[in-house]
Structures are given as structure tokens and as C-alpha cells.
PDB file of C-alpha atoms and ligand atoms in Angstrom:
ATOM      1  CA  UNK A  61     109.702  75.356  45.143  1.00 40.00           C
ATOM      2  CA  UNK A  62     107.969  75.194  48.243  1.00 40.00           C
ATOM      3  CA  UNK A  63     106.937  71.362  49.221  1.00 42.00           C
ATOM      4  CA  UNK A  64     103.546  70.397  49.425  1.00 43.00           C
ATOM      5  CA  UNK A  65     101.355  70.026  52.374  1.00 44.00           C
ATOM      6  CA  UNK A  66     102.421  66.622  54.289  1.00 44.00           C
ATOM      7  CA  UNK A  67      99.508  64.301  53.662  1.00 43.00           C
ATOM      8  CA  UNK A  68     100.279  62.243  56.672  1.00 45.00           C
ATOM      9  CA  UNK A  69     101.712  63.969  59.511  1.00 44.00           C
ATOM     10  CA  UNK A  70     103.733  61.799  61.652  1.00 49.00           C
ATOM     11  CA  UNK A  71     102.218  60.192  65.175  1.00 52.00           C
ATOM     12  CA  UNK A  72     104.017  58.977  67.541  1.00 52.00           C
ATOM     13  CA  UNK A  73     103.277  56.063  69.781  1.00 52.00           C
ATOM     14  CA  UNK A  74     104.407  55.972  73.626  1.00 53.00           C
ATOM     15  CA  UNK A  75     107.178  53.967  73.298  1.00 50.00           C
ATOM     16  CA  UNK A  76     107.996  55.878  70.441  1.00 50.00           C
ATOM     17  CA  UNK A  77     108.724  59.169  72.883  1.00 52.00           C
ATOM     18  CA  UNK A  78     109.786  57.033  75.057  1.00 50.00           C
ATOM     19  CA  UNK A  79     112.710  56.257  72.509  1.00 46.00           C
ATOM     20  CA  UNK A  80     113.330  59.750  71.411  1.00 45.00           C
ATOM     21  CA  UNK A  81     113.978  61.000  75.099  1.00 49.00           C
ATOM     22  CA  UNK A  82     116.215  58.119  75.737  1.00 45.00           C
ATOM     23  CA  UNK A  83     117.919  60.357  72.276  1.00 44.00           C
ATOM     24  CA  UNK A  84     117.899  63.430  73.930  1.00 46.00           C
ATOM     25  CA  UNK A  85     114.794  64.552  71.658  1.00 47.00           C
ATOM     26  CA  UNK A  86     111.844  65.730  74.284  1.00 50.00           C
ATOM     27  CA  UNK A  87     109.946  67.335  71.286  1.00 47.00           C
ATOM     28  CA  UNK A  88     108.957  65.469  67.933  1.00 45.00           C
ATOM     29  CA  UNK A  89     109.228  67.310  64.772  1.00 41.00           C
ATOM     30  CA  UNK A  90     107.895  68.034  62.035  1.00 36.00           C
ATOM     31  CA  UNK A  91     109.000  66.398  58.524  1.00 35.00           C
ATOM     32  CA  UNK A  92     111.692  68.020  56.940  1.00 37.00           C
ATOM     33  CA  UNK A  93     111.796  70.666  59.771  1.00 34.00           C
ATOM     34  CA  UNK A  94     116.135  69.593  61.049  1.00 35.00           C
ATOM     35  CA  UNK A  95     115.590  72.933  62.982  1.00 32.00           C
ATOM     36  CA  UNK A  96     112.675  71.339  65.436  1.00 31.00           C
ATOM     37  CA  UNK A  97     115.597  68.256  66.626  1.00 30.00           C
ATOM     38  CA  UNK A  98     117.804  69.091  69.435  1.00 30.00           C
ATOM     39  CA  UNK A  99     121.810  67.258  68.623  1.00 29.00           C
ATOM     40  CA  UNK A 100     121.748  64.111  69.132  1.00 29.00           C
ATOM     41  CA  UNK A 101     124.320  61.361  70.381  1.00 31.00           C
ATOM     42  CA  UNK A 102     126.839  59.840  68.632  1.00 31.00           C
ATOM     43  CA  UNK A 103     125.596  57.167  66.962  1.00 29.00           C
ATOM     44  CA  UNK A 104     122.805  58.173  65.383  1.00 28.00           C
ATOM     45  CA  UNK A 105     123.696  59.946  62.356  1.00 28.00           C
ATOM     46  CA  UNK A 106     121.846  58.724  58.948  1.00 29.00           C
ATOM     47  CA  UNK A 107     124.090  56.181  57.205  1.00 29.00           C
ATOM     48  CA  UNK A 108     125.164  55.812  53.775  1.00 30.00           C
ATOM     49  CA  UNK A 109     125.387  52.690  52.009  1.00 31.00           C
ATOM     50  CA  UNK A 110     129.291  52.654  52.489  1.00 30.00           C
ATOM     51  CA  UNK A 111     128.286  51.808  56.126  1.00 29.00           C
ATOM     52  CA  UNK A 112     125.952  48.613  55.164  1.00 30.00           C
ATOM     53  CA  UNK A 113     128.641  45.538  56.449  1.00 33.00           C
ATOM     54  CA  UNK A 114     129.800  46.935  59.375  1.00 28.00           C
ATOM     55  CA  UNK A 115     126.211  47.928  60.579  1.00 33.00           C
ATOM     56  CA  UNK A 116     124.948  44.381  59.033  1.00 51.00           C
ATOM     57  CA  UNK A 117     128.196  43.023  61.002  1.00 32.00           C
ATOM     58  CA  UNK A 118     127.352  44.583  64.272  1.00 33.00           C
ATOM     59  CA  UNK A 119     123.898  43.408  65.024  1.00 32.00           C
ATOM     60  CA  UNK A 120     124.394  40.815  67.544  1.00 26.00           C
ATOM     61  CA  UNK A 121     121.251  39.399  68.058  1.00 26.00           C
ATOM     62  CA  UNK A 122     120.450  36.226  66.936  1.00 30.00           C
ATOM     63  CA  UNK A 123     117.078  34.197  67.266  1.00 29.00           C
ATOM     64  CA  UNK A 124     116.927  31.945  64.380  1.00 30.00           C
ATOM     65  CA  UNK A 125     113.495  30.352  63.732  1.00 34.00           C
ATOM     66  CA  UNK A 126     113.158  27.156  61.974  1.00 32.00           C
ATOM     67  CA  UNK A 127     109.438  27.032  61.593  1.00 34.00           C
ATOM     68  CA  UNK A 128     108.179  27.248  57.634  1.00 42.00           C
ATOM     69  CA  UNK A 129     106.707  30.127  56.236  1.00 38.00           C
ATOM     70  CA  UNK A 130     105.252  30.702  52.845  1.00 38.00           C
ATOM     71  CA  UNK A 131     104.272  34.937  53.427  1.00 52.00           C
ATOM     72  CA  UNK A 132     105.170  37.422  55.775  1.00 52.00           C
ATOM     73  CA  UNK A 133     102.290  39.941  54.622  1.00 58.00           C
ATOM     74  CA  UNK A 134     101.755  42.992  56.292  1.00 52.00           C
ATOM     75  CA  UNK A 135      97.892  44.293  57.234  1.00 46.00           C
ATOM     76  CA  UNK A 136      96.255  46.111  54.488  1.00 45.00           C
ATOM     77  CA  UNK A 137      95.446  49.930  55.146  1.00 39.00           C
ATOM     78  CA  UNK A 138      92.730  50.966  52.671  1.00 37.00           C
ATOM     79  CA  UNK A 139      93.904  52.066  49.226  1.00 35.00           C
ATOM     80  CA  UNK A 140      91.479  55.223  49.449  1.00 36.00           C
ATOM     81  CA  UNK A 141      93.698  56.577  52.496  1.00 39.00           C
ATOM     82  CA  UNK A 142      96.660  56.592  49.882  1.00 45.00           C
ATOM     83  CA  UNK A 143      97.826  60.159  49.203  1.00 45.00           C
ATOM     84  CA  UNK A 144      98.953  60.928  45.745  1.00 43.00           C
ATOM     85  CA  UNK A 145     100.885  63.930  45.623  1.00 46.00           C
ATOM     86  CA  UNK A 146     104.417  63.742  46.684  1.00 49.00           C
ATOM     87  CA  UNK A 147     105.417  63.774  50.279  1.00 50.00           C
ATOM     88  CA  UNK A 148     107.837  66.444  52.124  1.00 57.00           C
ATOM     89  CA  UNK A 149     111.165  64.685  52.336  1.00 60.00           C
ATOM     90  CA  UNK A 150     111.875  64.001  56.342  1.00 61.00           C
ATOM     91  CA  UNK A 151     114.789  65.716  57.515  1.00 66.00           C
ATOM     92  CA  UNK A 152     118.697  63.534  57.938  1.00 64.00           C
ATOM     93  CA  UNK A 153     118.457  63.879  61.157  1.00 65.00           C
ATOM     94  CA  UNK A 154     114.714  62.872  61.790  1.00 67.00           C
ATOM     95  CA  UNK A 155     115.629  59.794  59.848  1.00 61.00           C
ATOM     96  CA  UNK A 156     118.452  58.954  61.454  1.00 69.00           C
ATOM     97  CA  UNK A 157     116.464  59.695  65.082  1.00 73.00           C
ATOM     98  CA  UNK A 158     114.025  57.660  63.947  1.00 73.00           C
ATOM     99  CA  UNK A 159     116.415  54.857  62.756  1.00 74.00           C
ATOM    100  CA  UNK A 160     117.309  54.621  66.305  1.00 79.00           C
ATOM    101  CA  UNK A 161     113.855  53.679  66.936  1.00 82.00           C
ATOM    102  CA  UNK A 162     113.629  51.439  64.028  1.00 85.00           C
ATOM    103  CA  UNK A 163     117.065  49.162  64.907  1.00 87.00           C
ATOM    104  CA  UNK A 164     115.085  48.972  68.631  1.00 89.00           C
ATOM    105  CA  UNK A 165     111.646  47.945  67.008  1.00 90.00           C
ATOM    106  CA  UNK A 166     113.310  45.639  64.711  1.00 93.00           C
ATOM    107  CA  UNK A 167     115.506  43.511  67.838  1.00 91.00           C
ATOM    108  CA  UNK A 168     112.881  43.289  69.589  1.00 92.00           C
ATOM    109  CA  UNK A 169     110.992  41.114  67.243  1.00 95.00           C
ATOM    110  CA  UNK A 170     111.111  37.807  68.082  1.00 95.00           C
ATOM    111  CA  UNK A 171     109.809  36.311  64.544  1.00 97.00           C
ATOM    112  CA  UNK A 172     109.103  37.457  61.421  1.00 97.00           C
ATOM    113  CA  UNK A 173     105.401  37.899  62.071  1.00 97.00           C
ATOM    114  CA  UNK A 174     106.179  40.535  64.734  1.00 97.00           C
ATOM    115  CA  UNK A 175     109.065  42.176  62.683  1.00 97.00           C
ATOM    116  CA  UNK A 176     106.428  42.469  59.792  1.00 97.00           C
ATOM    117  CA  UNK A 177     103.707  44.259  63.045  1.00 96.00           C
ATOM    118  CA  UNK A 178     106.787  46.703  63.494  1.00 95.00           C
ATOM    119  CA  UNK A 179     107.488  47.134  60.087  1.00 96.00           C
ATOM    120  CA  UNK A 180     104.086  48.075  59.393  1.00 96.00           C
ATOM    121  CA  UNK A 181     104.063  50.923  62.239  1.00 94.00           C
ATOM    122  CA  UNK A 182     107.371  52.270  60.971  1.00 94.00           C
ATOM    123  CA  UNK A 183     108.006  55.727  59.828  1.00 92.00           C
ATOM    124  CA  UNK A 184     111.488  56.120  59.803  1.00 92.00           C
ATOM    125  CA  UNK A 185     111.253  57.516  56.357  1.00 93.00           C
ATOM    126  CA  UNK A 186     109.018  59.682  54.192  1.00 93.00           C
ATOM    127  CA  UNK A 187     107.950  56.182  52.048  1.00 96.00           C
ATOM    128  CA  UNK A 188     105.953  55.246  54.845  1.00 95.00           C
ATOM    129  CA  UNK A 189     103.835  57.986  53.531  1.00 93.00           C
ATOM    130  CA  UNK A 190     102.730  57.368  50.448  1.00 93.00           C
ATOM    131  CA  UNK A 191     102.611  52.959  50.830  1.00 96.00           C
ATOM    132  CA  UNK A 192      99.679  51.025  50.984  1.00 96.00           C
ATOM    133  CA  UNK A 193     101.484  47.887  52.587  1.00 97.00           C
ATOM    134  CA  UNK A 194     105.207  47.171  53.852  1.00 98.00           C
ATOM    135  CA  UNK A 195     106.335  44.672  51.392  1.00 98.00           C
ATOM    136  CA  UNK A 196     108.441  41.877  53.941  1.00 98.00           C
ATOM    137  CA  UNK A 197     109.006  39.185  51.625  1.00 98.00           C
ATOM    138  CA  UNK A 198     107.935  35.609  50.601  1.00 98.00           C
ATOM    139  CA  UNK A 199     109.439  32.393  50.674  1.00 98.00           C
ATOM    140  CA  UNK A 200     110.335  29.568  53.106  1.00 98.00           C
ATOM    141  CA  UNK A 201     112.716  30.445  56.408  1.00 97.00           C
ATOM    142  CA  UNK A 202     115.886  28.739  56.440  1.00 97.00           C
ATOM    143  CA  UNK A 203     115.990  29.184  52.763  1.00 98.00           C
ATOM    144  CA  UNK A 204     119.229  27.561  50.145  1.00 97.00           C
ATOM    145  CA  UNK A 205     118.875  31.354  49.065  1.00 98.00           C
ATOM    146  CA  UNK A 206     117.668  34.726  49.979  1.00 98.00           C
ATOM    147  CA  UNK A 207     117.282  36.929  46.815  1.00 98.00           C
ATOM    148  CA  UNK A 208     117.431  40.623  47.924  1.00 98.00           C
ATOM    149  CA  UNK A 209     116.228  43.587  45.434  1.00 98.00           C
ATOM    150  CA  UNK A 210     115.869  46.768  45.717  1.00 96.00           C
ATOM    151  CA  UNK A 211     112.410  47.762  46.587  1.00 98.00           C
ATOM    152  CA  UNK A 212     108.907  46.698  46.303  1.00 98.00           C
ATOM    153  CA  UNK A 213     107.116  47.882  42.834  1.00 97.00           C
ATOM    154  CA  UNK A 214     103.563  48.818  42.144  1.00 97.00           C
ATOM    155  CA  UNK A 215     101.750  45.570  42.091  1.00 97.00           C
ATOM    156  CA  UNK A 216     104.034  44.663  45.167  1.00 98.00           C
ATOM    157  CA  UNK A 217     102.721  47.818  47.398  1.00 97.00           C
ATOM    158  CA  UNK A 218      99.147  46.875  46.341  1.00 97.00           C
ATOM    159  CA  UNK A 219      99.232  42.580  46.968  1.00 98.00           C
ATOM    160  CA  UNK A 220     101.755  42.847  49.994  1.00 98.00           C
ATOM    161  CA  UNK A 221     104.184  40.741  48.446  1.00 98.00           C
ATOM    162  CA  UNK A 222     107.489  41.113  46.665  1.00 98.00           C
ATOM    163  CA  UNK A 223     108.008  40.413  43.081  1.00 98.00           C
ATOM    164  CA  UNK A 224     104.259  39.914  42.113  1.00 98.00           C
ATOM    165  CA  UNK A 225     105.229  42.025  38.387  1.00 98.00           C
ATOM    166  CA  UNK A 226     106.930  41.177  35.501  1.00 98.00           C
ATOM    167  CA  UNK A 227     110.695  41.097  37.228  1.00 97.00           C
ATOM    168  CA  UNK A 228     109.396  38.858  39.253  1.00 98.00           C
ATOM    169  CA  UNK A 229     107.884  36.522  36.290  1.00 98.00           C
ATOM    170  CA  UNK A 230     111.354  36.624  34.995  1.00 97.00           C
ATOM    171  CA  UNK A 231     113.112  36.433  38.451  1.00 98.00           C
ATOM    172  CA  UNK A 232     110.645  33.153  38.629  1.00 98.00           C
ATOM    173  CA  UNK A 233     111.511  31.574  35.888  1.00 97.00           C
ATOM    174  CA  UNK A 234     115.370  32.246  36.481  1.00 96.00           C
ATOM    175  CA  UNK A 235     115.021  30.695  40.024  1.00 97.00           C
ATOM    176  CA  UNK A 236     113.437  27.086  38.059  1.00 96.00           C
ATOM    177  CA  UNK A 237     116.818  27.147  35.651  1.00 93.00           C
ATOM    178  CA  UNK A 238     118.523  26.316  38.993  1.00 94.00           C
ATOM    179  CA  UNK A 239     115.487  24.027  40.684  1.00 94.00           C
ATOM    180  CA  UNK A 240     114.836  27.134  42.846  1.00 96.00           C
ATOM    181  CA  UNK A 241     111.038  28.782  43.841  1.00 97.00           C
ATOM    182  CA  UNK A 242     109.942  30.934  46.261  1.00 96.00           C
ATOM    183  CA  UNK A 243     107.745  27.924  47.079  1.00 96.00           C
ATOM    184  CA  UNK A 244     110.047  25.471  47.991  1.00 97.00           C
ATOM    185  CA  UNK A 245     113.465  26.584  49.173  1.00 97.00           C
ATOM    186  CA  UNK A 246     113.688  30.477  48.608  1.00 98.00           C
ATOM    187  CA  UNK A 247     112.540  33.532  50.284  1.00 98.00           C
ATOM    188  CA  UNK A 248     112.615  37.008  48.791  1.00 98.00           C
ATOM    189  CA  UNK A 249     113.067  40.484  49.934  1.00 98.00           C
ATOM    190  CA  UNK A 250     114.102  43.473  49.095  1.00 98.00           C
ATOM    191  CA  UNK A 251     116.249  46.330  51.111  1.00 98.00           C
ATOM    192  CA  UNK A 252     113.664  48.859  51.772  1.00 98.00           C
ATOM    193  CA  UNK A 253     110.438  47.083  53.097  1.00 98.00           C
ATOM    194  CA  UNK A 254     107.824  50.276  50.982  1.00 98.00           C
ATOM    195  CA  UNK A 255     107.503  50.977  48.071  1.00 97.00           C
ATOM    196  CA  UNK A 256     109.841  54.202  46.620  1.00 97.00           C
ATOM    197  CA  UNK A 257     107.130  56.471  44.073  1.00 95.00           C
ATOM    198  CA  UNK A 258     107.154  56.375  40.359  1.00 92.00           C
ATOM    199  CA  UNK A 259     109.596  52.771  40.273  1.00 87.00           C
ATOM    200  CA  UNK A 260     112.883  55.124  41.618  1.00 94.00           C
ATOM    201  CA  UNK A 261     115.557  53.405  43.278  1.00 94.00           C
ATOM    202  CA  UNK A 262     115.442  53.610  47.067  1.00 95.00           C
ATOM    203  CA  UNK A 263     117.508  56.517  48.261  1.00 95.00           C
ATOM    204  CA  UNK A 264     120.935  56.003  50.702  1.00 93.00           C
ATOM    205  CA  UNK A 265     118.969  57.378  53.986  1.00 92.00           C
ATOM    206  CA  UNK A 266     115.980  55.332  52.910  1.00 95.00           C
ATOM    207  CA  UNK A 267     118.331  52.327  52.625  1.00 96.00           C
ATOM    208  CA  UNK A 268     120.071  53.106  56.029  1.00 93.00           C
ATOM    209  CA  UNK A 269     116.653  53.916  57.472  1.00 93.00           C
ATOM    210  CA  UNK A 270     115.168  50.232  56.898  1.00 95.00           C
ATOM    211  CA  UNK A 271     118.638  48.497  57.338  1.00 94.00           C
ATOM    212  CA  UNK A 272     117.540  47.360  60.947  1.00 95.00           C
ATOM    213  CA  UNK A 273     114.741  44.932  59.217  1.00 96.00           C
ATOM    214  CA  UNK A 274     116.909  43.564  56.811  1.00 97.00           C
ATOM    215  CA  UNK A 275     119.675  42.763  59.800  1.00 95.00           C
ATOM    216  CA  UNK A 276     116.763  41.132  61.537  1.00 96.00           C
ATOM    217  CA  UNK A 277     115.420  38.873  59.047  1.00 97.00           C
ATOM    218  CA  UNK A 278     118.839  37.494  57.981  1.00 96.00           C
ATOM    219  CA  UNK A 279     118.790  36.670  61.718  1.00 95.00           C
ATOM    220  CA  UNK A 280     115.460  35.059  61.370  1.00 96.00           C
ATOM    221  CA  UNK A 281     115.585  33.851  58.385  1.00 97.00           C
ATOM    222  CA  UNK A 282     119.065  32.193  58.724  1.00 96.00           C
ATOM    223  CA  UNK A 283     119.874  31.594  54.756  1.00 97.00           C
ATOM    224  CA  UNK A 284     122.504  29.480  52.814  1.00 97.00           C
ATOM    225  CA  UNK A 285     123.544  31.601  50.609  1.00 98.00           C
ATOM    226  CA  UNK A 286     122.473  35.128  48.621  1.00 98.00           C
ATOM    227  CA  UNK A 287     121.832  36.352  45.417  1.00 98.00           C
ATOM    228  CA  UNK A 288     121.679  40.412  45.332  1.00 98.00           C
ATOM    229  CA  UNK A 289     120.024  41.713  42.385  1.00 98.00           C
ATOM    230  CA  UNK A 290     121.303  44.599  41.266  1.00 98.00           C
ATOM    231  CA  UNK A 291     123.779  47.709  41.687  1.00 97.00           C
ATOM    232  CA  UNK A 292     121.990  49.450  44.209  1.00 97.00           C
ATOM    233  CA  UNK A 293     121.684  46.279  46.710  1.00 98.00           C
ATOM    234  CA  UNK A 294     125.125  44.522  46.004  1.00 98.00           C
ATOM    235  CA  UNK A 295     126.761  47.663  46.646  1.00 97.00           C
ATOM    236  CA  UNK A 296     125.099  48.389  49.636  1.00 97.00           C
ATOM    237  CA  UNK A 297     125.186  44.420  50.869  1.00 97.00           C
ATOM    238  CA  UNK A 298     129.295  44.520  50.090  1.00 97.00           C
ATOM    239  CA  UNK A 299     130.094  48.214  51.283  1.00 95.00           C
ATOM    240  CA  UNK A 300     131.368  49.301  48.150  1.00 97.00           C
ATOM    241  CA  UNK A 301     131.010  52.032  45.192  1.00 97.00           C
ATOM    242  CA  UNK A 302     132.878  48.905  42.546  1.00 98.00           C
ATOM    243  CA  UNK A 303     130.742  48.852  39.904  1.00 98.00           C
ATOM    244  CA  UNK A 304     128.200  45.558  39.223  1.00 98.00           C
ATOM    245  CA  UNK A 305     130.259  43.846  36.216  1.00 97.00           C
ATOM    246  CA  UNK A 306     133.099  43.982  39.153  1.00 98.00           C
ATOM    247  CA  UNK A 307     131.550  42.257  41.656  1.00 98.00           C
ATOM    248  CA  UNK A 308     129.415  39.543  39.865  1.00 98.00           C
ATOM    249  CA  UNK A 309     130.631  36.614  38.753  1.00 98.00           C
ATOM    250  CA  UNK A 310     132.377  35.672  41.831  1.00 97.00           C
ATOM    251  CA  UNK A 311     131.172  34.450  45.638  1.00 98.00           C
ATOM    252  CA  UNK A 312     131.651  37.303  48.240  1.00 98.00           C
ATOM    253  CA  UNK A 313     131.094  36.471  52.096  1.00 97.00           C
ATOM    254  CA  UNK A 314     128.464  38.842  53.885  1.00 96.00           C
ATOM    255  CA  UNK A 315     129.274  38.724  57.947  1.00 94.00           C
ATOM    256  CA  UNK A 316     126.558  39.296  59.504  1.00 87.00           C
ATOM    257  CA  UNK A 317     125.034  38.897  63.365  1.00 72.00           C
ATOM    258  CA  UNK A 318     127.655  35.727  63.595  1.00 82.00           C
ATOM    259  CA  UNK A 319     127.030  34.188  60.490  1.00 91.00           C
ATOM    260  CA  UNK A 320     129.013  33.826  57.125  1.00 96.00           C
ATOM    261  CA  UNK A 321     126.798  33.482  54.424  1.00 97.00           C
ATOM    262  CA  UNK A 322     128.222  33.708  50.671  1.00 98.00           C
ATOM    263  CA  UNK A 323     126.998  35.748  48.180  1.00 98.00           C
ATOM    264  CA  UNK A 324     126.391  36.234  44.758  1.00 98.00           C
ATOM    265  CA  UNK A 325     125.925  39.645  42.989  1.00 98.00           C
ATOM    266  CA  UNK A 326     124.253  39.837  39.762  1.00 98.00           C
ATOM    267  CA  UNK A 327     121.739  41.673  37.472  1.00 98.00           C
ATOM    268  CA  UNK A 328     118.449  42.733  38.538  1.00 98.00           C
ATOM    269  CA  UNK A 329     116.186  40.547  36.590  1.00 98.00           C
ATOM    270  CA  UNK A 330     114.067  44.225  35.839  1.00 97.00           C
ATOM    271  CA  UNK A 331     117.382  44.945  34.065  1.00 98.00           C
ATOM    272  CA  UNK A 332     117.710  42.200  32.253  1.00 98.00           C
ATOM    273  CA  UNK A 333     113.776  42.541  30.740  1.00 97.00           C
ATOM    274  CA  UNK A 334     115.555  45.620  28.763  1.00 97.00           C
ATOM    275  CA  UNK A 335     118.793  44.034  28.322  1.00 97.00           C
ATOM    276  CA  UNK A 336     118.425  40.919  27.108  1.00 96.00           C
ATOM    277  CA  UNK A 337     122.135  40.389  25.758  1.00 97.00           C
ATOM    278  CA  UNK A 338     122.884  40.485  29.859  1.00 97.00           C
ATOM    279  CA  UNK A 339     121.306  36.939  30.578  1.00 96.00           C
ATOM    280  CA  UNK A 340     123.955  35.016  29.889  1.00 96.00           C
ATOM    281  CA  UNK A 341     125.952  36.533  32.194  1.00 97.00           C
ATOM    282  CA  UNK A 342     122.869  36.470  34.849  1.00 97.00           C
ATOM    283  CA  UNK A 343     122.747  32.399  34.091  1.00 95.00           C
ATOM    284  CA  UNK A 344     126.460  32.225  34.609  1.00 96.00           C
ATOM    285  CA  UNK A 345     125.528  33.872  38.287  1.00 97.00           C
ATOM    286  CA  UNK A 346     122.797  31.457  38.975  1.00 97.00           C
ATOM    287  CA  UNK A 347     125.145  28.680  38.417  1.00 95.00           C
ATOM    288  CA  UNK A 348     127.725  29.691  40.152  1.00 97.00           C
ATOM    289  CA  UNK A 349     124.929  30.267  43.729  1.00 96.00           C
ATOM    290  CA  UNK A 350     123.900  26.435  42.618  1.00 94.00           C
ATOM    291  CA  UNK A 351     127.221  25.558  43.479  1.00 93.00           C
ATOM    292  CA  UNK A 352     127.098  26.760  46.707  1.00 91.00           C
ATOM    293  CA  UNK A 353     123.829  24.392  47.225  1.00 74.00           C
ATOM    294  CA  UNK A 354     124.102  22.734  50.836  1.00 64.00           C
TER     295      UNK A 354
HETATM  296  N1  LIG B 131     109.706  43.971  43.087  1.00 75.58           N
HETATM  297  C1  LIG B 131     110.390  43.716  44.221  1.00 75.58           C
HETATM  298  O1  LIG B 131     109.833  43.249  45.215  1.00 75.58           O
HETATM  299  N2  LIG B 131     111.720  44.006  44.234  1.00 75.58           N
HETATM  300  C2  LIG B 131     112.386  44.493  43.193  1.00 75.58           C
HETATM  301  O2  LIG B 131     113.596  44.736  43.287  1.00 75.58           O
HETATM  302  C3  LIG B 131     111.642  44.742  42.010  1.00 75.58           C
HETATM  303  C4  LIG B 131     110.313  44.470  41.985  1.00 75.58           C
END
């Protein structure tokens, strides 16, 4: 089948090239073109999932910021400039060159306002092309928990903010069972930061590609405890291929840029709107994370 015209070709800023030749990569590519990229060093290969902890274990920077926040929200670019048709999938190695530039971008924010300015200029992979906003979270900084899912939906790439659908009603009303909100003492995210097209799961190199932003705000951020929703992100969060009925119900320990921080794996609430017989187990989870309360 041959792929459709790119809608948005890729620009790069100055820094940007300046990046790339620090890579080894003196001429930008185009998407989905691997035969454009010179080799590049070690290092800099795309990552699967598998590597999540000891990338999430090897950031060493830590800023911590204790000041309150209710929304990290990312500008708006206009929803006519949104293409519709599908976008040409960007290359393993172009991803992984420009998760280089990413992890870079993403240290060098020194709170979550500038992470979210980054964020919003990244396009270290092809969902960049098709969002309307980067999706950071929402919530409170220093938070009792930090509920992670898998990717901002519809409604989320259109408002700027995560959870803003039915999940999220549900994920809402979940978080009261425990005397939880997103108002008061949680903040919630998601592992990739854009919106993946037609409500598909984010893909591994998409996952590794916006790693560097999740790293960061757990920095930021600095939260008590977790709750990953979900296959896709406790798998990824724990470094593992066990399946979900393995690894909820019990507290793991995420390492991460110095800190410990337990967490708790357990059903996507999206899941659970379809699989009702499931809650129980997802209120047994949400217990369990109360006990951990500081
Ligand atoms: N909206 C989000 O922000 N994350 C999910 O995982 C699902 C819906």
C-alpha cells in the first residue's frame, strides 16, 4: 500500500540540529525514510517497554517542586490545522534519534509549565501529527497518588486535559470511594502525552518515545504512591510481559530518579465500563493504594 502524503512534514528548530549533530546526524530526514539517517551511537536505539524501569531508574535528575497546581495545559493549535487522514509512520531510528532530543528537552525543564512548552514542540513520534494538544495531566503536585493511563482520548486531545470522557467519569467516581480527586490530592497522566488515532493503544516506540516526560514529571511531581491503569502501562511501569490479573492486587516499588514510590496495578477504569463483573477486584486495588495513604 503506498502511505499517504505526510500532512505535516517535520521542522526542525536550531537546537534541534544542534542535537542531531551532537548524534552524528548532519542531515534530517524524512518520516519513515531509515535510509536518509546515518548510524547512530550506542544509546540511542528505540526502546521497548521491557526497558521502562531501568530507563525510569536511570534518570538522575531531580528538581522537585512543591508549588500547587490544578492544570498543566498545553497551548491550543487550531482544530482546522488538524489533518485527518493517517500519518506516515516515522522510521525506528528517527524515533529513537529524536528520543535523544526528547530525554534532553524533557531535563532541561525546570517545572512542569516548561516540560508542558517542550512537550508541546515535540515530534519524536508520528502522534505529534495528527494531535490538537499534548495532553500533560491534571491534578495537584506532590500528590498521595499519581494515576497513570495509557493515552489521552478524544475529548482529552480537544480540552487539553486527561480523562475529560466517560473513563474518566468512572475513574472520578472511583477516586471519591477512597476520598481521592484530581482536585484535592491527585494528579493524572497518562504515558504518551498525544493522543494515539481511532482510541488504539499507544504503540512500544511511541511509549519509549515520550518516556523522557513521564521520567520528568515523577521528578516534578514527586508522588506518594501510584495507581497504573491498565495492561499496557503496568507492564511498561514494572518491565514486564506478566499478565494484569498477575500483577494487581499487590504493592510493587517503581525506582525511579532516587525515589521509591509504591505502586498499585489495576484495571483501566475504560475496561471496567465493559466489564463490569471486574470492579470488585478494581475496589479491592483502590483499597489496598488507601493503605499506603501518608
Ligand atoms: N483518557 C486519558 O487521559 N487516559 C486514558 O487512559 C483514557 C482516557
Amino acid at each position: 500500500m503506498t502511505p499517504s502524503p505526510d500532512p505535516k512534514p517535520l521542522q526542525y528548530s536550531a537546537l534541534q540540529l544542534a542535537w542531531l549533530h551532537e548524534l552524528g546526524i548532519d542531515k534530517p530526514w524524512l518520516p519513515g525514510d531509515a535510509r536518509a539517517v546515518p548510524a547512530t551511537s550506542s544509546g540511542t536505539q528505540a526502546e521497548a517497554p521491557g526497558k521502562a524501569e531501568a530507563r525510569l531508574n536511570g534518570a538522575a535528575v531531580s528538581n522537585p517542586s512543591a508549588a500547587p497546581v490544578t492544570t498543566t495545559r498545553a497551548p491550543t493549535r487550531g482544530a482546522a490545522s488538524k489533518p485527518q487522514q493517517a500519518a506516515a509512520p516515522m522510521s525506528a531510528v528517527s524515533i529513537a534519534a529524536m528520543t535523544a532530543l526528547t530525554a534532553a528537552a524533557a531535563a532541561a525543564a525546570s517545572d512542569l509549565e516548561s516540560l508542558t512548552l517542550a512537550a508541546s514542540a515535540c515530534q519524536a513520534c508520528g502522534l505529534c501529527r495528527q494531535r490538537d494538544q499534548v495532553v500533560m495531566g491534571q491534578g495537584v503536585t506532590q500528590p498521595a497518588i499519581l494515576v497513570i493511563g495509557d493515552g489521552p482520548g478524544e475529548q482529552d486531545d480537544r480540552k487539553g486535559l486527561p480523562f475529560m470522557a466517560e473513563s474518566g467519569a468512572l475513574l472520578d467516581q472511583m477516586l471519591l470511594t477512597i476520598g481521592s480527586a484530581r482536585t484535592r490530592d491527585v494528579y493524572l497522566t497518562n504515558l504518551v502525552k498525544c493522543r494515539p488515532p481511532g482510541n488504539r493503544l499507544a504503540l512500544r516506540e511511541e511509549i519509549a518515545a515520550c518516556q523522557s516526560y513521564l521520567v520528568r514529571q515523577l521528578e516534578l511531581l514527586r508522588p506518594f504512591s501510584i495507581l497504573a491503569l491498565g495492561r499496557v502501562v503496568a507492564q511498561s511501569l514494572l518491565n514486564t510481559d506478566e499478565p494484569l490479573q498477575n500483577l494487581r492486587g499487590r504493592v510493587h516499588q517503581l525506582e525511579v530518579a532516587g525515589q521509591t514510590i509504591p505502586l498499585v496495578a489495576s484495571y483501566h477504569s475504560g475496561h471496567l465500563l465493559n466489564h463490569p463483573a471486574d470492579k470488585a477486584a478494581a475496589w479491592q486495588d483502590l483499597q489496598l493504594l488507601r493503605t499506603l495513604r501518608r
